[in-house]
PDB file of C-alpha atoms in Angstrom:
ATOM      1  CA  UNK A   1       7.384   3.246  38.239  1.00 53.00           C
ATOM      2  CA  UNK A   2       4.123   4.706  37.533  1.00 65.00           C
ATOM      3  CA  UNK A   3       4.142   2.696  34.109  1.00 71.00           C
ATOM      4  CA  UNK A   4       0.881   3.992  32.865  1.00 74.00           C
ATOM      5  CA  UNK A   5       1.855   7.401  33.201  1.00 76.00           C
ATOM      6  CA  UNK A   6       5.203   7.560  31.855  1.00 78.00           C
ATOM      7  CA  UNK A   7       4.375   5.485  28.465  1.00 85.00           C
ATOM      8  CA  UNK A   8       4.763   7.378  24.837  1.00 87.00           C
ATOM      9  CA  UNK A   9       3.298   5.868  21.997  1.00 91.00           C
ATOM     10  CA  UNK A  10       4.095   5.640  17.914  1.00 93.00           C
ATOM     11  CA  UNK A  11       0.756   5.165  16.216  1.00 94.00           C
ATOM     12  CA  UNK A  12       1.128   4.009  12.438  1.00 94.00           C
ATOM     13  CA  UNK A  13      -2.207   6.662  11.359  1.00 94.00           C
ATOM     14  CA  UNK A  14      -3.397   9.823  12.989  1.00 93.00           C
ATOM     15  CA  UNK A  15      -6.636   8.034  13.602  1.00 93.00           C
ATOM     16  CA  UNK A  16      -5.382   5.818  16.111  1.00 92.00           C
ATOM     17  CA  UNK A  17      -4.277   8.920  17.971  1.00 91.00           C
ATOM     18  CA  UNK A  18      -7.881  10.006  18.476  1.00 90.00           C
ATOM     19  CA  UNK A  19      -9.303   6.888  18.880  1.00 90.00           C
ATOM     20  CA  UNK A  20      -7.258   6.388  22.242  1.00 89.00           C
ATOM     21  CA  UNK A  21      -7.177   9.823  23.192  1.00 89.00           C
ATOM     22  CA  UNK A  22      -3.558  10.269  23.275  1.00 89.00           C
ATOM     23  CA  UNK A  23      -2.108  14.053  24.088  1.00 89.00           C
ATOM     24  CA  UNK A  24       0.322  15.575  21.192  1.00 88.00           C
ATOM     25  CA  UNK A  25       3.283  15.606  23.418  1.00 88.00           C
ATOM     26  CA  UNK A  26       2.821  11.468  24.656  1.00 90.00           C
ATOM     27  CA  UNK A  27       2.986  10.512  21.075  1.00 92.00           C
ATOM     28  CA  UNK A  28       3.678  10.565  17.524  1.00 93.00           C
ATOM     29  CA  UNK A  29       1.991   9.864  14.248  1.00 95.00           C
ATOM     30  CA  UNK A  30       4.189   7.721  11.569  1.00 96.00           C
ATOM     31  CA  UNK A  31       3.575   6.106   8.310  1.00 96.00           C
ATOM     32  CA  UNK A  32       5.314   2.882   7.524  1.00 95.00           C
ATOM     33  CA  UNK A  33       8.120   3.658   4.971  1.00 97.00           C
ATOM     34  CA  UNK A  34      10.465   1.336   2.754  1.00 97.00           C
ATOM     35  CA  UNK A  35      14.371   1.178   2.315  1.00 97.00           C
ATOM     36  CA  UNK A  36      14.967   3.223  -1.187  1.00 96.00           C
ATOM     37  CA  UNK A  37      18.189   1.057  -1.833  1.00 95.00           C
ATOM     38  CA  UNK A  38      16.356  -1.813  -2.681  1.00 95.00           C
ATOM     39  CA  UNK A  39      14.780  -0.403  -5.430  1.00 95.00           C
ATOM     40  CA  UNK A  40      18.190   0.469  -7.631  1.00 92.00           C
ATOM     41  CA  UNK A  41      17.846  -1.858 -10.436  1.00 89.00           C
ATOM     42  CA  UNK A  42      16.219  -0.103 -13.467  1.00 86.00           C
ATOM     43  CA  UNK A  43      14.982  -2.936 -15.716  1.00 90.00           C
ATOM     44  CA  UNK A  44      12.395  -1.870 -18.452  1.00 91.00           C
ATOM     45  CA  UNK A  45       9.091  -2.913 -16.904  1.00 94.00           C
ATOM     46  CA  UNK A  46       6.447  -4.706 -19.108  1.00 95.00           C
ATOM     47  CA  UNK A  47       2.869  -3.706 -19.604  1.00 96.00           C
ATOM     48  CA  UNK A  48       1.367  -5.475 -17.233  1.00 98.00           C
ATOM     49  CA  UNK A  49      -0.343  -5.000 -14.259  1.00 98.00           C
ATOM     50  CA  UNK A  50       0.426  -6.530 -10.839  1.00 98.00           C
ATOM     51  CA  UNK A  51      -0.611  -7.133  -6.944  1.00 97.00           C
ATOM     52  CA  UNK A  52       1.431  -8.098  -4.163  1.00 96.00           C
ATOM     53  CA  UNK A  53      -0.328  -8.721  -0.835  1.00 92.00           C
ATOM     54  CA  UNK A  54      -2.624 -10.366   1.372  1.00 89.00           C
ATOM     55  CA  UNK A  55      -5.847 -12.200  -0.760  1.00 89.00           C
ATOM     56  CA  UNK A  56      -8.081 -11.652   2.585  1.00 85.00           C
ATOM     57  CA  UNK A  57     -11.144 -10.450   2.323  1.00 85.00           C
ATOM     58  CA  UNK A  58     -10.929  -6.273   1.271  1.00 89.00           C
ATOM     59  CA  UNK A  59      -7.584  -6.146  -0.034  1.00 90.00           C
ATOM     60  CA  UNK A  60      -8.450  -6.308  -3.610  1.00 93.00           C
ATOM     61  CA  UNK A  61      -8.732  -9.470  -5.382  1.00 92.00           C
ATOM     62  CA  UNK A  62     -11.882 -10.355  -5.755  1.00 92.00           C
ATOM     63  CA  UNK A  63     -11.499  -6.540  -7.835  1.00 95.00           C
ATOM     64  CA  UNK A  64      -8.515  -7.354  -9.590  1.00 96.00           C
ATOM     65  CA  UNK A  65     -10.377 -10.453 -11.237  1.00 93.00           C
ATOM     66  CA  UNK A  66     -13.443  -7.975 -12.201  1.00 95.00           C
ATOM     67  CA  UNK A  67     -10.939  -5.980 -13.813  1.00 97.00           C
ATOM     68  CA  UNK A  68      -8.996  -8.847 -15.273  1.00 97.00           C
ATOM     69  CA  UNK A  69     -11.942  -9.938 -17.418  1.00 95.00           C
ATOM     70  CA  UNK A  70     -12.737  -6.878 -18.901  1.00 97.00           C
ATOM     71  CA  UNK A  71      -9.132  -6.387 -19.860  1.00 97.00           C
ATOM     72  CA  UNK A  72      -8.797  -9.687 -21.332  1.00 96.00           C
ATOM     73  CA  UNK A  73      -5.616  -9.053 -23.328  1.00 97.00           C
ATOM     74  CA  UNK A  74      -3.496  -7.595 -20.471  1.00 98.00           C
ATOM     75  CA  UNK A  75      -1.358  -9.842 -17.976  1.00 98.00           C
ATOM     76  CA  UNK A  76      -2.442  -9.630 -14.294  1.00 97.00           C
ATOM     77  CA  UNK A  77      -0.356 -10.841 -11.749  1.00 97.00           C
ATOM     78  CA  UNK A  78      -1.599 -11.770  -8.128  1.00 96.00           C
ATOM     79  CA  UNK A  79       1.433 -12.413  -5.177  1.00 96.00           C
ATOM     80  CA  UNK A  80       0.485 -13.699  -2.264  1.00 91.00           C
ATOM     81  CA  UNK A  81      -0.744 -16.784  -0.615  1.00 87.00           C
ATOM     82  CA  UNK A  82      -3.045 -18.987  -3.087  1.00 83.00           C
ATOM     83  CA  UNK A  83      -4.130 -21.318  -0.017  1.00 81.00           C
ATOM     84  CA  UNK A  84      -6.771 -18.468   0.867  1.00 76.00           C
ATOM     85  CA  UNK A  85      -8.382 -18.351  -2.734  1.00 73.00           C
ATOM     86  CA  UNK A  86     -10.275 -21.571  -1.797  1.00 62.00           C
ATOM     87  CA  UNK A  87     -13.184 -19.426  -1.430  1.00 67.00           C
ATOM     88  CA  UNK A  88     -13.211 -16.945  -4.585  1.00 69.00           C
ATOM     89  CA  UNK A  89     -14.920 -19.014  -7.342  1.00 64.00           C
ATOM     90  CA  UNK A  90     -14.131 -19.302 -11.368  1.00 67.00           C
ATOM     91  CA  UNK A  91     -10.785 -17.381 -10.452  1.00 70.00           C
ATOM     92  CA  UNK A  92      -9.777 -20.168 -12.701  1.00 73.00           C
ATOM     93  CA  UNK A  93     -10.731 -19.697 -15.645  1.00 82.00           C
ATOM     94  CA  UNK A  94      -9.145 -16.270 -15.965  1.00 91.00           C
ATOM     95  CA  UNK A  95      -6.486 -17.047 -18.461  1.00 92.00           C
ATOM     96  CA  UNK A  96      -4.838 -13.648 -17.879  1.00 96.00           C
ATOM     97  CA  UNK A  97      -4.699 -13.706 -14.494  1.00 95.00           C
ATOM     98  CA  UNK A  98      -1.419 -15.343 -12.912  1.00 95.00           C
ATOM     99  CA  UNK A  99      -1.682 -16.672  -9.307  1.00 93.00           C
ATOM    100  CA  UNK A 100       1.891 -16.539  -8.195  1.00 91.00           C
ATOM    101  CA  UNK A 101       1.955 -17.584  -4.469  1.00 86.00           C
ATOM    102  CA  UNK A 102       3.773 -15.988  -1.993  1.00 85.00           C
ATOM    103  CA  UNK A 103       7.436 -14.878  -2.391  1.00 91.00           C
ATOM    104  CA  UNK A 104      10.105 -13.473  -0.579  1.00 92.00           C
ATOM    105  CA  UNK A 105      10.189 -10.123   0.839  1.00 90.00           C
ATOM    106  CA  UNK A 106      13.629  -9.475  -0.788  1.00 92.00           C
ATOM    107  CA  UNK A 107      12.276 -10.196  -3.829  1.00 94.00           C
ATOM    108  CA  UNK A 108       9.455  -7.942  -3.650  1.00 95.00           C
ATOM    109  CA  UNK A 109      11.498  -4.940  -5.174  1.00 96.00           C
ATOM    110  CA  UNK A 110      12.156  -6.992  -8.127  1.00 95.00           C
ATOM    111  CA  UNK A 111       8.727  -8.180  -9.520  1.00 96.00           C
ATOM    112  CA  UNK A 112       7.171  -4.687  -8.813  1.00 97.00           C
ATOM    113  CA  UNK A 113       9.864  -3.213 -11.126  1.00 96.00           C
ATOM    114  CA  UNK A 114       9.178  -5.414 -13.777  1.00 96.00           C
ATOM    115  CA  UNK A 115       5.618  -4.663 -13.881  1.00 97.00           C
ATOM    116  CA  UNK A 116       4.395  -1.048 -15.292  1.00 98.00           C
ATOM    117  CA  UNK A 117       1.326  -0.809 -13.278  1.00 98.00           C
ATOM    118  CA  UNK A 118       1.009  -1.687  -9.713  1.00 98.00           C
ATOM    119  CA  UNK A 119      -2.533  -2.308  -8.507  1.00 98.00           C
ATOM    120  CA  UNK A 120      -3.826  -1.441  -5.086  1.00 98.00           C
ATOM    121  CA  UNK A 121      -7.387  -2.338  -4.856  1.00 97.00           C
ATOM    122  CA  UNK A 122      -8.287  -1.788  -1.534  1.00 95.00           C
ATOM    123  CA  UNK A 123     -11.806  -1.947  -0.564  1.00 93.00           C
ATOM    124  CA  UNK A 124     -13.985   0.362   2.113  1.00 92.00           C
ATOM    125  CA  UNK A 125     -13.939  -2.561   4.553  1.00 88.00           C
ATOM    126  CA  UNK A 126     -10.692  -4.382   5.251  1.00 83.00           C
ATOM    127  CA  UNK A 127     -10.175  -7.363   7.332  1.00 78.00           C
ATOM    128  CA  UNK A 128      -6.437  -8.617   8.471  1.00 75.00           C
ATOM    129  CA  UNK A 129      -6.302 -12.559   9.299  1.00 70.00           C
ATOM    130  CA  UNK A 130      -7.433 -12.509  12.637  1.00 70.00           C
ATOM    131  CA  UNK A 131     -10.950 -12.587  12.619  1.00 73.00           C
ATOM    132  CA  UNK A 132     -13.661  -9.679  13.334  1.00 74.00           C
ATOM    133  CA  UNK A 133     -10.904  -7.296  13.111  1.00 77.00           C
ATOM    134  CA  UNK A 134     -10.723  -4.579   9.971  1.00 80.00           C
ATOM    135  CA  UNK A 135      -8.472  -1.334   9.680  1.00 78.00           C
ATOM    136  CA  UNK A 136      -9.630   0.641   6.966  1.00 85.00           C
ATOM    137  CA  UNK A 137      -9.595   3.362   9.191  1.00 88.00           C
ATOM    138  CA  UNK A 138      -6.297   2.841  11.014  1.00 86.00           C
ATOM    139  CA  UNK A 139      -3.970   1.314   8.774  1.00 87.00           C
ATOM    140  CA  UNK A 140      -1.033   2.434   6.752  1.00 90.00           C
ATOM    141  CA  UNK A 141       0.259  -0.347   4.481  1.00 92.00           C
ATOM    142  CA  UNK A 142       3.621  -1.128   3.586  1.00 94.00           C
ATOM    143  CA  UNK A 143       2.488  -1.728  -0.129  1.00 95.00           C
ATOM    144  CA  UNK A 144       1.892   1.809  -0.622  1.00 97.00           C
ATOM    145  CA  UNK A 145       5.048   2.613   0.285  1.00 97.00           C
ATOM    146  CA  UNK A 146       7.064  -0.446  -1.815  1.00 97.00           C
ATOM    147  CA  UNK A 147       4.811   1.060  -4.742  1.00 98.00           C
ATOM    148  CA  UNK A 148       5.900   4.504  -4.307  1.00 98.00           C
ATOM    149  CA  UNK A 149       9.833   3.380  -3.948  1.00 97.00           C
ATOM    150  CA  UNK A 150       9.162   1.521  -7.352  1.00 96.00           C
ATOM    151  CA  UNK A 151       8.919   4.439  -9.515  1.00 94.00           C
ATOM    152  CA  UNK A 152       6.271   2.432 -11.675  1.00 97.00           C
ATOM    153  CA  UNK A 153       2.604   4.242 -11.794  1.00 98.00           C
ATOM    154  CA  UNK A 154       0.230   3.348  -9.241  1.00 98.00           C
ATOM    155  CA  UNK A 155      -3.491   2.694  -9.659  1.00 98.00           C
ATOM    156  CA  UNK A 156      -5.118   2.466  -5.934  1.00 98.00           C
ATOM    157  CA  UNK A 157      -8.527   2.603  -4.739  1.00 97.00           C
ATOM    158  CA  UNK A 158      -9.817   6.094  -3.764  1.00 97.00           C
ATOM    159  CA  UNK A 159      -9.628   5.778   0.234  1.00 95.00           C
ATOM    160  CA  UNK A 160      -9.556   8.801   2.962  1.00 94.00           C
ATOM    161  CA  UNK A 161      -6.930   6.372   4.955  1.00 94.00           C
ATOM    162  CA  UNK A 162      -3.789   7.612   3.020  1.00 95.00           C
ATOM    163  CA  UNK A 163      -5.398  10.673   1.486  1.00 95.00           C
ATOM    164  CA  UNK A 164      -1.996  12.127   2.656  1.00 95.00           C
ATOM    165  CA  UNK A 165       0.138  10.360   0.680  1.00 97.00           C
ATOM    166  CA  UNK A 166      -1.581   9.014  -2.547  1.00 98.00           C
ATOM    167  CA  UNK A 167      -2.850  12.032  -4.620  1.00 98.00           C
ATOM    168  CA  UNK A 168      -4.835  11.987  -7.871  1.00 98.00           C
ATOM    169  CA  UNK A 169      -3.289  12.691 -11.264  1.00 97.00           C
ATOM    170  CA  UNK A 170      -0.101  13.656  -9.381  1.00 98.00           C
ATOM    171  CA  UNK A 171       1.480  10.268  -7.591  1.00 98.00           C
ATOM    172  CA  UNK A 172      -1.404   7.950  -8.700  1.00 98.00           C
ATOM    173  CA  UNK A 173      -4.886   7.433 -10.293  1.00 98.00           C
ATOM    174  CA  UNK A 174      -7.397   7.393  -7.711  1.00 98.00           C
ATOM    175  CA  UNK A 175     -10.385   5.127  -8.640  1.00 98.00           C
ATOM    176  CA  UNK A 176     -13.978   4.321  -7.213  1.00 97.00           C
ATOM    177  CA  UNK A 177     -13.225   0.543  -5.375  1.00 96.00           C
ATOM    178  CA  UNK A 178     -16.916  -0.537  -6.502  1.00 96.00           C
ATOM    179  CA  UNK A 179     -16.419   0.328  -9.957  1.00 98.00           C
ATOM    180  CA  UNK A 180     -14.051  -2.147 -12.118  1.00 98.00           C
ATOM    181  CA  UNK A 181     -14.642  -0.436 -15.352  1.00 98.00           C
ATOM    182  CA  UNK A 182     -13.517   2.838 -14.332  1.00 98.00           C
ATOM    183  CA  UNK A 183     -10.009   0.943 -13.348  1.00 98.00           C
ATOM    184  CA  UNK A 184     -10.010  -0.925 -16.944  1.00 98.00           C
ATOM    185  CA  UNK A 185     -10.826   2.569 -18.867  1.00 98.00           C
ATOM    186  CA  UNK A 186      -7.589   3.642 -16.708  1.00 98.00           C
ATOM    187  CA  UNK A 187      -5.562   0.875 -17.348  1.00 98.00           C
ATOM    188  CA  UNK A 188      -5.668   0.982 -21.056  1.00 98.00           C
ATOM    189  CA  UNK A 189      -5.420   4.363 -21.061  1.00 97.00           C
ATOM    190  CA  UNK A 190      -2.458   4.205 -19.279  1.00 98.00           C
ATOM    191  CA  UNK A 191      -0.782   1.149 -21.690  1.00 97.00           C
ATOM    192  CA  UNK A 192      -1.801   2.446 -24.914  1.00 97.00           C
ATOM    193  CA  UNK A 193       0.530   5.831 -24.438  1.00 96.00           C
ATOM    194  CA  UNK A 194       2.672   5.426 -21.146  1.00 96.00           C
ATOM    195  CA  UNK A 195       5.528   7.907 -21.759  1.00 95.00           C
ATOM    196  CA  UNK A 196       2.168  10.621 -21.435  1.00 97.00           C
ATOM    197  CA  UNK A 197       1.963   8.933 -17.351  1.00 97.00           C
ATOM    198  CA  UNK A 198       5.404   8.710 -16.632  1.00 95.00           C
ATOM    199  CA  UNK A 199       5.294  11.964 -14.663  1.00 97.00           C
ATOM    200  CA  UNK A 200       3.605  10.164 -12.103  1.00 97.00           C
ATOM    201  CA  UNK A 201       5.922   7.485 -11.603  1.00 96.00           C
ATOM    202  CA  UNK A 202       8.807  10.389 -11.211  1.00 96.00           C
ATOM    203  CA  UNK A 203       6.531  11.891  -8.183  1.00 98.00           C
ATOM    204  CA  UNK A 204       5.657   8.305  -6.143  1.00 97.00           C
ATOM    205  CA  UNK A 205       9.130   8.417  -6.407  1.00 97.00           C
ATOM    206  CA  UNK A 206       9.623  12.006  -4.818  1.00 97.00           C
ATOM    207  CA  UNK A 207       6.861  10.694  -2.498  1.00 98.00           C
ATOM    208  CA  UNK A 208       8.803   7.510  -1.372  1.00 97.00           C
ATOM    209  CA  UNK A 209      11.645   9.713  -0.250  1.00 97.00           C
ATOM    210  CA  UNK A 210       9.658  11.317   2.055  1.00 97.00           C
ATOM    211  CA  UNK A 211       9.121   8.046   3.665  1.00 97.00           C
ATOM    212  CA  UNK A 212      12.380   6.274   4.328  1.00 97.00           C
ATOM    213  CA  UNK A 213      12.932   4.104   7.356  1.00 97.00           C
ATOM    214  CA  UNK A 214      15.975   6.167   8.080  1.00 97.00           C
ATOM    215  CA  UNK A 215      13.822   9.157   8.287  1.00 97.00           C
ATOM    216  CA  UNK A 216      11.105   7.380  10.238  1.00 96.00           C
ATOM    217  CA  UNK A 217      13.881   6.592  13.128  1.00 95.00           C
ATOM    218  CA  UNK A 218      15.394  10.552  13.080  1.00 95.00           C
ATOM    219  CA  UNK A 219      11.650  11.345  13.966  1.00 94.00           C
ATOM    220  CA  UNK A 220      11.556   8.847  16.862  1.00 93.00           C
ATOM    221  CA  UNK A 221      14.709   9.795  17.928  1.00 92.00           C
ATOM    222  CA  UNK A 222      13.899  13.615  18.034  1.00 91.00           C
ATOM    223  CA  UNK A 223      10.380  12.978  19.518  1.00 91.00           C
ATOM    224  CA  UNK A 224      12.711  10.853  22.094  1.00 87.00           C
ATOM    225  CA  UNK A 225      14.860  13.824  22.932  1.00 84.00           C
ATOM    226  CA  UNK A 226      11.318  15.787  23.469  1.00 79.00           C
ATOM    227  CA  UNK A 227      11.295  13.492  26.876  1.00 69.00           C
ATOM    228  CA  UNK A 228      12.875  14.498  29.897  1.00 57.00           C
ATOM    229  CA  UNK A 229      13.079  11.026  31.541  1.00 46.00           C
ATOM    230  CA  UNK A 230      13.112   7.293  30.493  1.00 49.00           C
ATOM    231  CA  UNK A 231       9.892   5.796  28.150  1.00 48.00           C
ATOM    232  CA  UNK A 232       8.842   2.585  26.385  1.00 50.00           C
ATOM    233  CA  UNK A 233       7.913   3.273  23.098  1.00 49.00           C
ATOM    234  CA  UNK A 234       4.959   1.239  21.681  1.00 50.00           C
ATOM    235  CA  UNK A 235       3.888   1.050  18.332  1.00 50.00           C
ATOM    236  CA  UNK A 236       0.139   0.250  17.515  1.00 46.00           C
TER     237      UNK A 236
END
């Protein structure tokens, strides 16, 4: 069947392209996106800050509690699974800092709407669970995308990654992931007068449209009409 040949590829980041060498008509380059319908309900969010996500080493935390104690009167909330905190010390004895485990993926819509700012601390080396592996330079995470659909103002770490999609003063605030006081100097900022920031929230959402699944799978579909005979489409 001359397999090896006759295989087109969907990578999730424009890096993987390069990094196997790929020719522009065997493949195409899409961002994960998010279903905009589960994002309807418009309650008034609270000024508060929150994370949803993985607590592995790079995605944030141990940045969120830096920032958490020099913002010691705002809520933080943390989502995700607290059996992999074991190893992050005094976490504790951060009174405004909420653990909430793990939830639901349905629910996921709800708690970022309730919270005003949604934190993505990303660092410049990002592991995944399995071991020895990190993707700061390949990955494009659903997050970003559940953030933008929220219509709430995002505050994510300055990255080249999605440099595409996350833009400074315009969908988000950009900050420097080694520096926690620049993101508390933001945050308050942003609490003390948010009706001055809500422009941003209006253009994640303009962003997040871009991004639909329904307009990921037209782009497969018309990259699949591109090919003259039959394919298996892999995604990386």
């Amino acid at each position: 069947l001359n397999l090896l040949d006759n295989l087109r590829y969907i990578f999730i980041h424009k890096n993987l392209k390069k990094r196997y060498n790929i020719s522009k008509s065997k493949c195409v380059v899409l961002d994960d996106a998010v279903e905009l319908e589960d994002f309807k309900s418009k309650p008034k969010p609270l000024k508060s800050c929150v994370y949803t996500g993985s607590f592995v080493k790079g995605k944030g935390i141990e940045l969120i509690i830096k920032i958490a104690k020099l913002c010691p009167k705002i809520k933080f909330y943390a989502y995700g699974n607290i059996n992999t905190l074991e190893k992050i010390n005094n976490f504790k004895e951060i009174k405004n800092l909420i653990f909430m485990n793990y939830i639901d993926y349905s629910k996921v819509p709800k708690v970022l709407k309730k919270n005003l700012i949604l934190l993505m601390p990303y660092q410049k080396k990002i592991s995944i669970l399995a071991k020895n592996i990190y993707v700061q330079n390949y990955f494009s995470p659903l997050k970003l995308f559940e953030y933008l659909a929220s219509g709430n103002i995002i505050i994510a770490s300055k990255l080249p990654v999605y440099n595409h999609i996350l833009k400074n003063n315009h969908n988000s605030v950009l900050c420097d992931p080694n520096n926690p006081r620049e993101w508390s100097i933001q945050i308050n900022k942003i609490l003390s007068n948010p009706h001055k920031y809500r422009y941003l929230s209006k253009n994640s959402f303009q962003t997040a449209k871009k991004y639909t699944w329904f307009n990921r799978a037209k782009r497969i579909l018309n990259f699949a009409k591109k090919i003259n005979w039959t394919c298996i489409l892999l995604k990386i």
